[in-house]
Short mmCIF file of C-alpha atoms in Angstrom, two decimals:
data_model
loop_
_atom_site.label_atom_id
_atom_site.label_comp_id
_atom_site.label_asym_id
_atom_site.label_seq_id
_atom_site.Cartn_x
_atom_site.Cartn_y
_atom_site.Cartn_z
CA MET A 141 -15.12 14.02 51.70
CA LYS A 142 -11.80 12.25 52.04
CA ALA A 143 -13.10 9.29 50.04
CA VAL A 144 -14.22 11.61 47.25
CA LEU A 145 -10.79 13.27 47.09
CA ILE A 146 -9.08 9.87 46.94
CA LEU A 147 -11.43 8.76 44.16
CA CYS A 148 -10.79 11.94 42.15
CA GLY A 149 -7.04 11.57 42.60
CA ALA A 150 -7.14 7.96 41.44
CA LEU A 151 -9.23 8.98 38.41
CA LEU A 152 -6.79 11.74 37.46
CA ALA A 153 -3.86 9.39 37.89
CA SER A 154 -5.49 6.82 35.62
CA LEU A 155 -6.16 9.47 32.99
CA SER A 156 -2.56 10.70 33.07
CA VAL A 157 -1.13 7.21 32.48
CA PRO A 158 -0.74 6.52 28.74
CA ALA A 159 -2.81 3.60 27.48
CA GLN A 160 -1.05 0.37 26.63
CA PRO A 161 -0.62 0.11 22.84
CA THR A 162 -2.44 -2.69 21.07
CA LEU A 163 -1.56 -4.39 17.82
CA ASP A 164 -4.36 -2.66 15.88
CA GLU A 165 -3.32 0.74 17.28
CA CYS A 166 0.30 0.16 16.24
CA ARG A 167 -0.82 -0.82 12.74
CA GLU A 168 -2.95 2.31 12.42
CA LEU A 169 -0.22 4.59 13.78
CA ALA A 170 2.33 3.04 11.43
CA ARG A 171 0.06 3.66 8.43
CA ARG A 172 -0.42 7.31 9.46
CA HIS A 173 3.26 7.89 10.13
CA TYR A 174 4.68 6.09 7.09
CA PRO A 175 5.81 8.62 4.43
CA GLU A 176 3.86 6.84 1.67
CA ILE A 177 0.56 7.84 3.27
CA ARG A 178 1.10 11.26 1.74
CA GLN A 179 0.70 9.60 -1.68
CA TYR A 180 -3.07 9.43 -1.16
CA ASP A 181 -3.52 13.19 -1.01
CA LEU A 182 -1.22 13.73 -3.99
CA ILE A 183 -3.09 11.09 -6.01
CA ARG A 184 -6.46 12.66 -5.21
CA ARG A 185 -5.21 16.12 -6.17
CA THR A 186 -3.75 14.82 -9.44
CA GLU A 187 -7.06 13.11 -10.26
CA ALA A 188 -8.98 16.33 -9.56
CA TYR A 189 -6.67 18.28 -11.89
CA ASP A 190 -7.01 15.71 -14.68
CA LEU A 191 -10.80 15.59 -14.37
CA ALA A 192 -11.01 19.37 -14.40
CA ASN A 193 -8.89 19.51 -17.56
CA ALA A 194 -11.01 16.85 -19.27
CA SER A 195 -14.20 18.70 -18.34
CA ARG A 196 -12.96 21.80 -20.15
CA ALA A 197 -12.76 19.98 -23.50
CA TYR A 198 -16.19 21.34 -24.55
CA LEU A 199 -15.49 24.94 -23.57
CA PRO A 200 -15.12 27.36 -26.51
CA GLN A 201 -11.52 27.65 -27.68
CA VAL A 202 -10.48 31.18 -28.51
CA SER A 203 -7.28 32.03 -30.40
CA PHE A 204 -5.75 35.21 -31.74
CA SER A 205 -3.22 35.41 -34.56
CA ALA A 206 -1.56 38.07 -36.70
CA GLN A 207 0.42 37.71 -39.88
CA VAL A 208 2.32 39.73 -42.47
CA VAL A 209 3.05 38.00 -45.77
CA TRP A 210 4.44 38.79 -49.19
CA GLN A 211 3.16 36.82 -52.15
CA SER A 212 4.98 36.28 -55.42
CA ALA A 213 1.66 36.43 -57.31
CA VAL A 214 -1.78 37.85 -56.62
CA PRO A 215 -5.14 37.74 -58.46
CA GLU A 216 -5.17 40.14 -61.45
CA PHE A 217 -7.61 41.22 -64.14
CA PRO A 218 -6.94 39.92 -67.68
CA ASP A 219 -4.94 42.32 -69.86
CA ALA A 220 -7.84 42.70 -72.30
CA LEU A 221 -10.20 43.75 -69.50
CA THR A 222 -7.61 46.13 -68.05
CA GLY A 223 -7.17 47.75 -71.45
CA MET A 224 -10.89 48.26 -71.87
CA LEU A 225 -11.19 49.83 -68.42
CA SER A 226 -8.21 52.10 -69.09
CA ALA A 227 -9.86 53.33 -72.32
CA ARG A 228 -12.79 54.42 -70.18
CA ASP A 229 -10.47 56.21 -67.72
CA VAL A 230 -11.08 53.55 -65.01
CA SER A 231 -7.89 52.72 -63.06
CA ILE A 232 -7.68 49.39 -61.19
CA PRO A 233 -4.21 49.04 -59.68
CA GLY A 234 -4.78 45.42 -58.63
CA MET A 235 -4.07 43.61 -55.38
CA HIS A 236 -0.84 44.29 -53.54
CA LYS A 237 1.64 41.50 -52.94
CA ASP A 238 2.16 42.51 -49.31
CA GLN A 239 -0.76 41.46 -47.13
CA TYR A 240 -1.66 41.97 -43.44
CA LYS A 241 -4.13 40.25 -41.16
CA ALA A 242 -5.09 40.29 -37.44
CA MET A 243 -7.59 37.47 -36.75
CA LEU A 244 -9.69 36.22 -33.83
CA GLU A 245 -11.05 32.67 -34.08
CA VAL A 246 -13.54 30.83 -31.85
CA ASN A 247 -14.01 27.02 -32.04
CA GLN A 248 -16.79 25.10 -30.27
CA VAL A 249 -16.60 21.31 -30.17
CA LEU A 250 -19.91 19.59 -30.85
CA TRP A 251 -18.64 16.01 -30.55
CA ASP A 252 -15.05 14.95 -30.00
CA GLY A 253 -15.50 11.24 -30.69
CA GLY A 254 -15.69 10.40 -26.97
CA ARG A 255 -12.19 11.67 -26.26
CA ALA A 256 -13.16 13.81 -23.23
CA ALA A 257 -15.13 10.97 -21.66
CA ALA A 258 -12.20 8.58 -22.27
CA GLU A 259 -9.79 11.04 -20.63
CA LYS A 260 -12.04 11.27 -17.55
CA GLN A 261 -12.18 7.49 -17.27
CA MET A 262 -8.43 7.39 -17.75
CA ALA A 263 -7.87 9.89 -14.92
CA LYS A 264 -10.09 7.90 -12.56
CA ALA A 265 -8.48 4.59 -13.50
CA GLU A 266 -4.96 5.98 -13.01
CA SER A 267 -5.92 7.38 -9.62
CA ALA A 268 -7.49 4.08 -8.51
CA GLU A 269 -4.45 2.10 -9.66
CA ARG A 270 -2.04 4.38 -7.80
CA GLN A 271 -4.13 4.28 -4.65
CA GLN A 272 -4.28 0.51 -4.68
CA ALA A 273 -0.53 0.30 -5.26
CA ALA A 274 -0.02 2.52 -2.20
CA GLU A 275 -2.48 0.36 -0.26
CA VAL A 276 -0.45 -2.77 -1.12
CA ASP A 277 2.71 -1.12 0.23
CA LEU A 278 0.95 -0.02 3.40
CA TYR A 279 -0.51 -3.49 3.89
CA ALA A 280 3.00 -4.96 3.67
CA LEU A 281 3.96 -2.41 6.33
CA GLU A 282 1.43 -3.96 8.70
CA GLY A 283 3.23 -7.29 8.35
CA ARG A 284 6.49 -5.67 9.42
CA VAL A 285 4.77 -4.08 12.41
CA ASP A 286 3.32 -7.49 13.34
CA ASP A 287 6.78 -9.08 13.30
CA LEU A 288 8.16 -6.43 15.64
CA TYR A 289 5.12 -6.53 17.90
CA PHE A 290 5.14 -10.30 18.40
CA GLY A 291 8.94 -10.25 18.70
CA ILE A 292 8.60 -7.86 21.64
CA LEU A 293 5.90 -10.03 23.21
CA LEU A 294 8.12 -13.09 22.88
CA LEU A 295 11.09 -11.29 24.47
CA ASP A 296 8.82 -10.08 27.28
CA GLU A 297 7.90 -13.68 28.02
CA GLN A 298 11.52 -14.80 27.95
CA ILE A 299 12.63 -11.97 30.21
CA ALA A 300 9.84 -12.68 32.69
CA ARG A 301 10.77 -16.34 32.78
CA MET A 302 14.49 -15.58 33.16
CA ARG A 303 13.75 -13.28 36.09
CA LEU A 304 11.82 -16.09 37.78
CA THR A 305 14.74 -18.38 37.13
CA VAL A 306 17.12 -15.80 38.63
CA ASP A 307 14.95 -15.59 41.73
CA LEU A 308 14.87 -19.37 41.95
CA LEU A 309 18.65 -19.64 41.57
CA ARG A 310 19.20 -16.86 44.13
CA SER A 311 16.96 -18.66 46.62
CA ASN A 312 18.81 -21.94 46.11
CA LEU A 313 22.15 -20.12 46.32
CA ASP A 314 21.19 -18.85 49.78
CA LYS A 315 20.32 -22.41 50.78
CA ILE A 316 23.63 -23.80 49.42
CA ARG A 317 25.56 -21.10 51.28
CA ALA A 318 23.76 -21.98 54.45
CA CYS A 319 24.68 -25.63 53.90
CA PHE A 320 28.28 -24.59 53.23
CA ARG A 321 28.42 -22.64 56.48
CA ASN A 322 27.09 -25.70 58.29
CA GLY A 323 29.74 -27.87 56.64
CA VAL A 324 27.25 -29.90 54.63
CA ALA A 325 28.12 -28.46 51.19
CA MET A 326 31.42 -27.71 49.51
CA ALA A 327 32.64 -24.42 48.08
CA ALA A 328 32.40 -25.89 44.58
CA ASP A 329 28.67 -26.31 45.08
CA VAL A 330 28.31 -22.63 45.94
CA ASP A 331 30.45 -21.65 42.96
CA ALA A 332 28.42 -23.77 40.57
CA VAL A 333 25.09 -22.22 41.62
CA GLU A 334 26.58 -18.72 41.61
CA ALA A 335 28.02 -19.23 38.12
CA GLU A 336 24.60 -20.40 36.91
CA LEU A 337 23.04 -17.32 38.49
CA LEU A 338 25.50 -15.01 36.72
CA ALA A 339 24.83 -16.77 33.40
CA ALA A 340 21.07 -16.33 33.93
CA ASN A 341 21.56 -12.62 34.68
CA GLN A 342 23.70 -12.31 31.58
CA GLN A 343 21.09 -13.96 29.39
CA THR A 344 18.38 -11.73 30.91
CA ALA A 345 20.43 -8.64 30.05
CA GLU A 346 20.82 -9.92 26.50
CA TYR A 347 17.07 -10.41 26.12
CA GLU A 348 16.43 -6.93 27.55
CA ALA A 349 18.86 -5.35 25.09
CA ARG A 350 17.17 -7.12 22.16
CA ARG A 351 13.74 -6.07 23.40
CA GLU A 352 14.86 -2.45 23.72
CA ASN A 353 16.14 -2.55 20.16
CA TYR A 354 12.81 -3.96 18.92
CA ARG A 355 10.88 -1.33 20.86
CA ARG A 356 12.96 1.46 19.35
CA MET A 357 12.30 0.10 15.86
CA LEU A 358 8.55 -0.16 16.56
CA ALA A 359 8.58 3.40 17.91
CA LEU A 360 10.10 4.59 14.66
CA PHE A 361 7.34 2.85 12.71
CA ILE A 362 4.45 4.27 14.75
CA GLY A 363 5.99 7.70 15.21
CA GLU A 364 5.78 7.90 19.00
CA GLU A 365 7.75 6.71 21.98
CA LEU A 366 6.64 3.57 23.78
CA ASP A 367 8.46 4.50 27.00
CA ASP A 368 7.93 1.67 29.49
CA ARG A 369 4.40 0.85 28.42
CA PRO A 370 3.87 -2.90 27.99
CA LEU A 371 2.27 -4.16 24.81
CA VAL A 372 -1.18 -5.73 24.99
CA ARG A 373 -1.23 -9.35 23.94
CA PRO A 374 -3.88 -9.93 21.25
CA ALA A 375 -6.74 -12.26 22.02
CA VAL A 376 -6.21 -15.92 21.20
CA VAL A 377 -8.74 -17.43 18.77
CA ALA A 378 -10.66 -20.39 20.08
CA GLU A 379 -9.55 -23.82 18.96
CA SER A 380 -12.91 -24.55 17.29
CA SER A 381 -12.16 -21.83 14.78
CA ALA A 382 -8.38 -22.23 14.59
CA ALA A 383 -8.43 -24.01 11.28
CA GLY A 384 -10.47 -21.24 9.73
CA ILE A 385 -10.45 -18.46 12.31
CA GLY A 386 -14.17 -18.26 11.64
CA LEU A 387 -13.39 -16.61 8.35
CA GLY A 388 -13.70 -19.35 5.76
CA ILE A 389 -9.97 -19.98 5.83
CA PRO A 390 -8.98 -23.25 4.17
CA GLY A 391 -9.09 -26.22 6.47
CA VAL A 392 -6.65 -29.07 6.82
CA ALA A 393 -8.74 -32.15 6.22
CA SER A 394 -10.24 -32.08 2.75
CA ASP A 395 -8.94 -31.56 -0.74
CA CYS A 396 -9.76 -28.41 -2.68
CA ARG A 397 -11.73 -29.18 -5.81
CA SER A 398 -11.08 -25.79 -7.33
CA CYS A 399 -7.34 -25.41 -6.91
CA GLY A 400 -6.29 -29.04 -6.50
CA ILE A 401 -4.15 -28.39 -3.42
CA PRO A 402 -4.24 -31.33 -1.00
CA GLY A 403 -5.69 -30.28 2.32
CA CYS A 404 -6.82 -26.89 1.15
CA GLY A 405 -10.58 -27.25 1.33
CA GLU A 406 -11.04 -23.70 0.01
CA ASN A 407 -13.63 -22.65 -2.53
CA ARG A 408 -13.12 -19.95 -5.13
CA THR A 409 -16.15 -18.15 -3.73
CA ASP A 410 -14.39 -17.58 -0.40
CA GLU A 411 -10.97 -16.30 -1.29
CA SER A 412 -8.84 -13.78 0.52
CA GLU A 413 -9.52 -10.08 0.57
CA ARG A 414 -5.96 -8.93 0.09
CA PRO A 415 -5.42 -5.44 -1.39
CA GLU A 416 -3.35 -7.00 -4.14
CA LYS A 417 -6.55 -8.33 -5.69
CA ALA A 418 -8.02 -4.85 -5.92
CA TRP A 419 -4.69 -3.65 -7.31
CA PHE A 420 -4.81 -6.24 -10.11
CA ASP A 421 -8.39 -5.22 -10.89
CA ALA A 422 -7.38 -1.54 -10.95
CA ARG A 423 -4.54 -2.27 -13.37
CA ILE A 424 -6.95 -4.08 -15.70
CA ASP A 425 -9.39 -1.16 -15.48
CA LEU A 426 -6.54 1.19 -16.37
CA LEU A 427 -5.78 -0.84 -19.50
CA SER A 428 -9.49 -0.78 -20.40
CA ALA A 429 -9.48 3.01 -20.06
CA GLN A 430 -6.42 3.16 -22.33
CA GLU A 431 -8.27 1.01 -24.83
CA ARG A 432 -11.27 3.39 -24.86
CA GLN A 433 -8.93 6.35 -25.24
CA LEU A 434 -7.20 4.67 -28.18
CA LYS A 435 -10.53 4.01 -29.92
CA SER A 436 -11.71 7.59 -29.42
CA ALA A 437 -8.56 8.91 -31.14
CA THR A 438 -9.66 7.35 -34.47
CA ARG A 439 -13.15 8.85 -34.53
CA PRO A 440 -14.11 12.06 -36.38
CA ARG A 441 -14.62 15.34 -34.59
CA PHE A 442 -17.34 17.89 -35.27
CA GLY A 443 -17.48 21.52 -34.24
CA LEU A 444 -18.51 25.07 -34.97
CA PHE A 445 -16.09 27.82 -35.82
CA ALA A 446 -16.19 31.59 -36.26
CA GLN A 447 -13.38 33.77 -37.62
CA GLY A 448 -13.14 37.51 -37.69
CA TYR A 449 -10.17 39.44 -38.98
CA TYR A 450 -9.13 42.96 -39.83
CA GLY A 451 -6.63 43.37 -42.60
CA TYR A 452 -5.82 43.44 -46.30
CA PRO A 453 -6.93 41.87 -48.56
CA GLY A 454 -10.49 41.26 -47.42
CA LEU A 455 -12.87 38.56 -48.55
CA ASP A 456 -14.08 40.92 -51.26
CA PHE A 457 -11.13 40.59 -53.65
CA PHE A 458 -12.58 43.00 -56.19
CA ARG A 459 -12.72 45.78 -53.63
CA SER A 460 -9.19 44.97 -52.46
CA MET A 461 -7.98 45.29 -56.09
CA ILE A 462 -9.43 48.77 -56.28
CA SER A 463 -8.50 50.03 -52.81
CA PRO A 464 -5.67 49.01 -50.43
CA ASP A 465 -7.71 49.95 -47.36
CA TRP A 466 -8.02 47.43 -44.53
CA THR A 467 -11.48 45.93 -43.94
CA TRP A 468 -13.40 43.86 -41.37
CA ASN A 469 -14.20 40.28 -42.44
CA ALA A 470 -15.98 37.29 -40.81
CA LEU A 471 -16.51 33.56 -41.42
CA VAL A 472 -18.91 31.17 -39.63
CA GLY A 473 -19.30 27.47 -40.33
CA VAL A 474 -19.27 23.80 -39.28
CA ARG A 475 -16.09 21.78 -39.38
CA MET A 476 -15.32 18.07 -39.37
CA SER A 477 -11.83 16.65 -38.84
CA TRP A 478 -10.85 13.02 -39.10
CA ASN A 479 -7.30 11.80 -38.70
CA PHE A 480 -6.87 8.45 -40.42
CA GLY A 481 -3.28 8.02 -39.26
CA GLY A 482 -4.47 6.37 -36.03
CA TYR A 483 -5.82 3.43 -38.00
CA TYR A 484 -2.30 2.40 -39.04
CA THR A 485 -1.41 1.21 -35.52
CA ARG A 486 -4.86 0.82 -33.98
CA LYS A 487 -5.10 -2.95 -34.29
CA ASN A 488 -1.60 -3.64 -32.95
CA SER A 489 -2.06 -1.19 -30.08
CA LEU A 490 -5.35 -2.85 -29.06
CA ASN A 491 -3.76 -6.31 -29.23
CA LYS A 492 -0.89 -5.04 -27.10
CA LEU A 493 -3.29 -3.78 -24.43
CA ARG A 494 -5.21 -7.07 -24.45
CA ALA A 495 -1.96 -9.00 -24.05
CA ALA A 496 -1.07 -6.79 -21.08
CA LYS A 497 -4.47 -7.61 -19.55
CA GLU A 498 -3.80 -11.31 -19.91
CA GLN A 499 -0.39 -10.91 -18.26
CA ILE A 500 -2.02 -9.18 -15.28
CA GLU A 501 -4.62 -11.92 -15.01
CA VAL A 502 -1.86 -14.53 -15.01
CA LYS A 503 -0.04 -12.64 -12.25
CA ARG A 504 -3.28 -12.45 -10.26
CA ASP A 505 -3.83 -16.20 -10.59
CA ILE A 506 -0.23 -16.80 -9.45
CA PHE A 507 -0.76 -14.55 -6.45
CA LEU A 508 -4.01 -16.28 -5.46
CA PHE A 509 -2.39 -19.69 -5.87
CA ASN A 510 0.54 -18.74 -3.67
CA ASN A 511 -1.87 -17.13 -1.21
CA ARG A 512 -3.80 -20.38 -0.88
CA LEU A 513 -0.55 -22.27 -0.40
CA GLU A 514 0.39 -19.90 2.42
CA CYS A 515 -3.01 -20.49 4.02
CA VAL A 516 -2.55 -24.25 3.91
CA GLU A 517 0.95 -23.99 5.37
CA GLU A 518 -0.11 -21.60 8.13
CA ASN A 519 -3.13 -23.72 9.04
CA GLY A 520 -0.85 -26.73 9.35
CA GLU A 521 1.51 -24.76 11.61
CA ILE A 522 -1.41 -23.63 13.79
CA ALA A 523 -2.63 -27.21 14.21
CA ARG A 524 0.91 -28.40 15.02
CA LEU A 525 1.48 -25.68 17.59
CA ARG A 526 -1.84 -26.35 19.32
CA ARG A 527 -0.97 -30.05 19.67
CA ALA A 528 2.51 -29.16 20.92
CA LEU A 529 1.07 -26.71 23.47
CA ALA A 530 -1.10 -29.45 24.93
CA ASP A 531 2.04 -31.54 25.51
CA ASP A 532 3.98 -28.51 26.82
CA ASP A 533 1.60 -28.07 29.71
CA ARG A 534 2.24 -31.63 30.85
CA ILE A 535 6.00 -31.32 30.31
CA VAL A 536 6.20 -28.13 32.39
CA ALA A 537 4.22 -29.71 35.20
CA LEU A 538 6.54 -32.76 35.23
CA ARG A 539 9.72 -30.63 35.10
CA ARG A 540 8.44 -28.48 37.99
CA SER A 541 7.68 -31.59 40.02
CA VAL A 542 11.17 -32.98 39.41
CA ARG A 543 12.78 -29.65 40.36
CA GLU A 544 10.73 -29.38 43.53
CA ALA A 545 11.83 -32.92 44.43
CA ALA A 546 15.48 -31.90 43.95
CA GLU A 547 14.96 -28.84 46.16
CA SER A 548 13.35 -31.10 48.79
CA LYS A 549 16.52 -33.17 48.83
CA LEU A 550 18.52 -30.00 49.34
CA ARG A 551 16.37 -29.00 52.30
CA ASN A 552 16.88 -32.46 53.78
CA GLY A 553 20.63 -32.11 53.53
CA VAL A 554 21.16 -34.27 50.44
CA ILE A 555 23.45 -32.11 48.31
CA ASP A 556 23.74 -32.76 44.55
CA THR A 557 24.36 -29.34 43.00
CA ASP A 558 24.78 -30.56 39.43
CA ASP A 559 21.51 -32.49 39.59
CA LEU A 560 19.66 -29.49 41.04
CA LEU A 561 21.01 -27.09 38.40
CA ARG A 562 20.12 -29.55 35.68
CA LYS A 563 16.58 -29.82 37.00
CA ILE A 564 16.25 -26.03 37.21
CA THR A 565 17.62 -25.66 33.68
CA ASP A 566 15.26 -28.34 32.34
CA GLU A 567 12.26 -26.65 33.91
CA ASN A 568 13.39 -23.23 32.64
CA LEU A 569 13.82 -24.55 29.11
CA ALA A 570 10.41 -26.26 29.21
CA VAL A 571 8.63 -23.10 30.41
CA MET A 572 10.44 -20.91 27.89
CA ALA A 573 9.64 -23.37 25.10
CA ARG A 574 5.97 -23.28 26.09
CA SER A 575 5.92 -19.47 26.23
CA ALA A 576 7.69 -19.20 22.89
CA ARG A 577 5.30 -21.69 21.33
CA GLU A 578 2.28 -19.82 22.70
CA ILE A 579 3.50 -16.53 21.22
CA GLU A 580 4.37 -18.33 17.98
CA LEU A 581 0.87 -19.76 17.81
CA LEU A 582 -0.62 -16.32 18.35
CA LYS A 583 1.68 -14.89 15.70
CA LYS A 584 0.75 -17.62 13.21
CA ILE A 585 -2.96 -16.99 13.76
CA TYR A 586 -2.52 -13.30 13.04
CA GLU A 587 -0.24 -14.10 10.10
CA LEU A 588 -3.08 -16.19 8.69
CA LYS A 589 -5.52 -13.34 9.23
CA HIS A 590 -3.01 -11.04 7.53
CA THR A 591 -2.58 -13.49 4.64
CA LEU A 592 -6.33 -13.32 4.00
CA ASN A 593 -6.86 -9.73 5.19
CA ARG A 594 -9.77 -10.74 7.41
#
């Protein structure tokens, strides 16, 4: 029973401890917390409104109007006819110059020249372009999160190493003090080691302050406190796939036949999957939608119409000449409208849109070219860092052996404080250089993955 209670307590304790944040989790949290993420919902709502409006283009259009007019002249009978009618005691006063009308009109579009369909495509293209633009900004945000994340990992390594150095200096300080009490060492030897220990503590405090600042900045990006949770170091990619990370990333040995960059080795069929590419495509699609909308504006429109009005005069003018009474009237028919004014600027407007497309294609080619250059540079840095790390392991081992030999001399009563401190410093610098290079290699690998979005 006691074992069960202990197991349950350990399980509850493990559940209450917050999980250590990983790089992917920080990226996702930053995307969710960044204010621009709200753009997606606004863009979708705007698209829905535009599509709904375009879908209503074929609904019947109803309008009501009323008018009161006075005319300077109205239809009249010829004087000869009026005289003849008067001789027969027939009075025709004629049409009044003041006229009144209350009219209801209904229009039904039969074909609008493709304008409604073009507006729908335009709404979708605008929405896609805005979403891709937001995605580009959010992808750049991931790069900023990566910089902070790896910066914290590097400072963690430096702080851990400095604490080991502090422990080492404190241990040697105790030994020097023991030698001083036995009359083997001088006070200057104790002071030198103690000064080095204080400097190491000071440098550790500086690293800790910088790390705390980085952690606060990362917390602002992800929208939650990190507290004292350590960051999880991302997995290191195997050396066999370092040049390409197993993703078709350009190598470092061959020349690229497609782009002509020495050492690229990349084919056009295996380019990066950066969101900027989709953004360029969306911008071109938007221009194509504008082109279709421009063409639809120069086509004729066909529709049905029905008018009904109550007023004076009516459609029967003869009756209106005899009687001023208001009457009901109706008209039904088919209407065609064709605005030729759009043809004046149609050609220039289309050429302008095509030139804009070509500009976007040029910008896309520039982006892809620079992207391939970044891949080549980052692959070269990864190869250099891997070679340097192989040498670092040997350098650290030799520095540690030299420092241990100096400490052995101290234990045997041979006091050379300056030589011992120099050996400790050399080993510390070698270990810190190796740690920094290892984090830098990891950062470069993930920068390369970020460059290609793979």
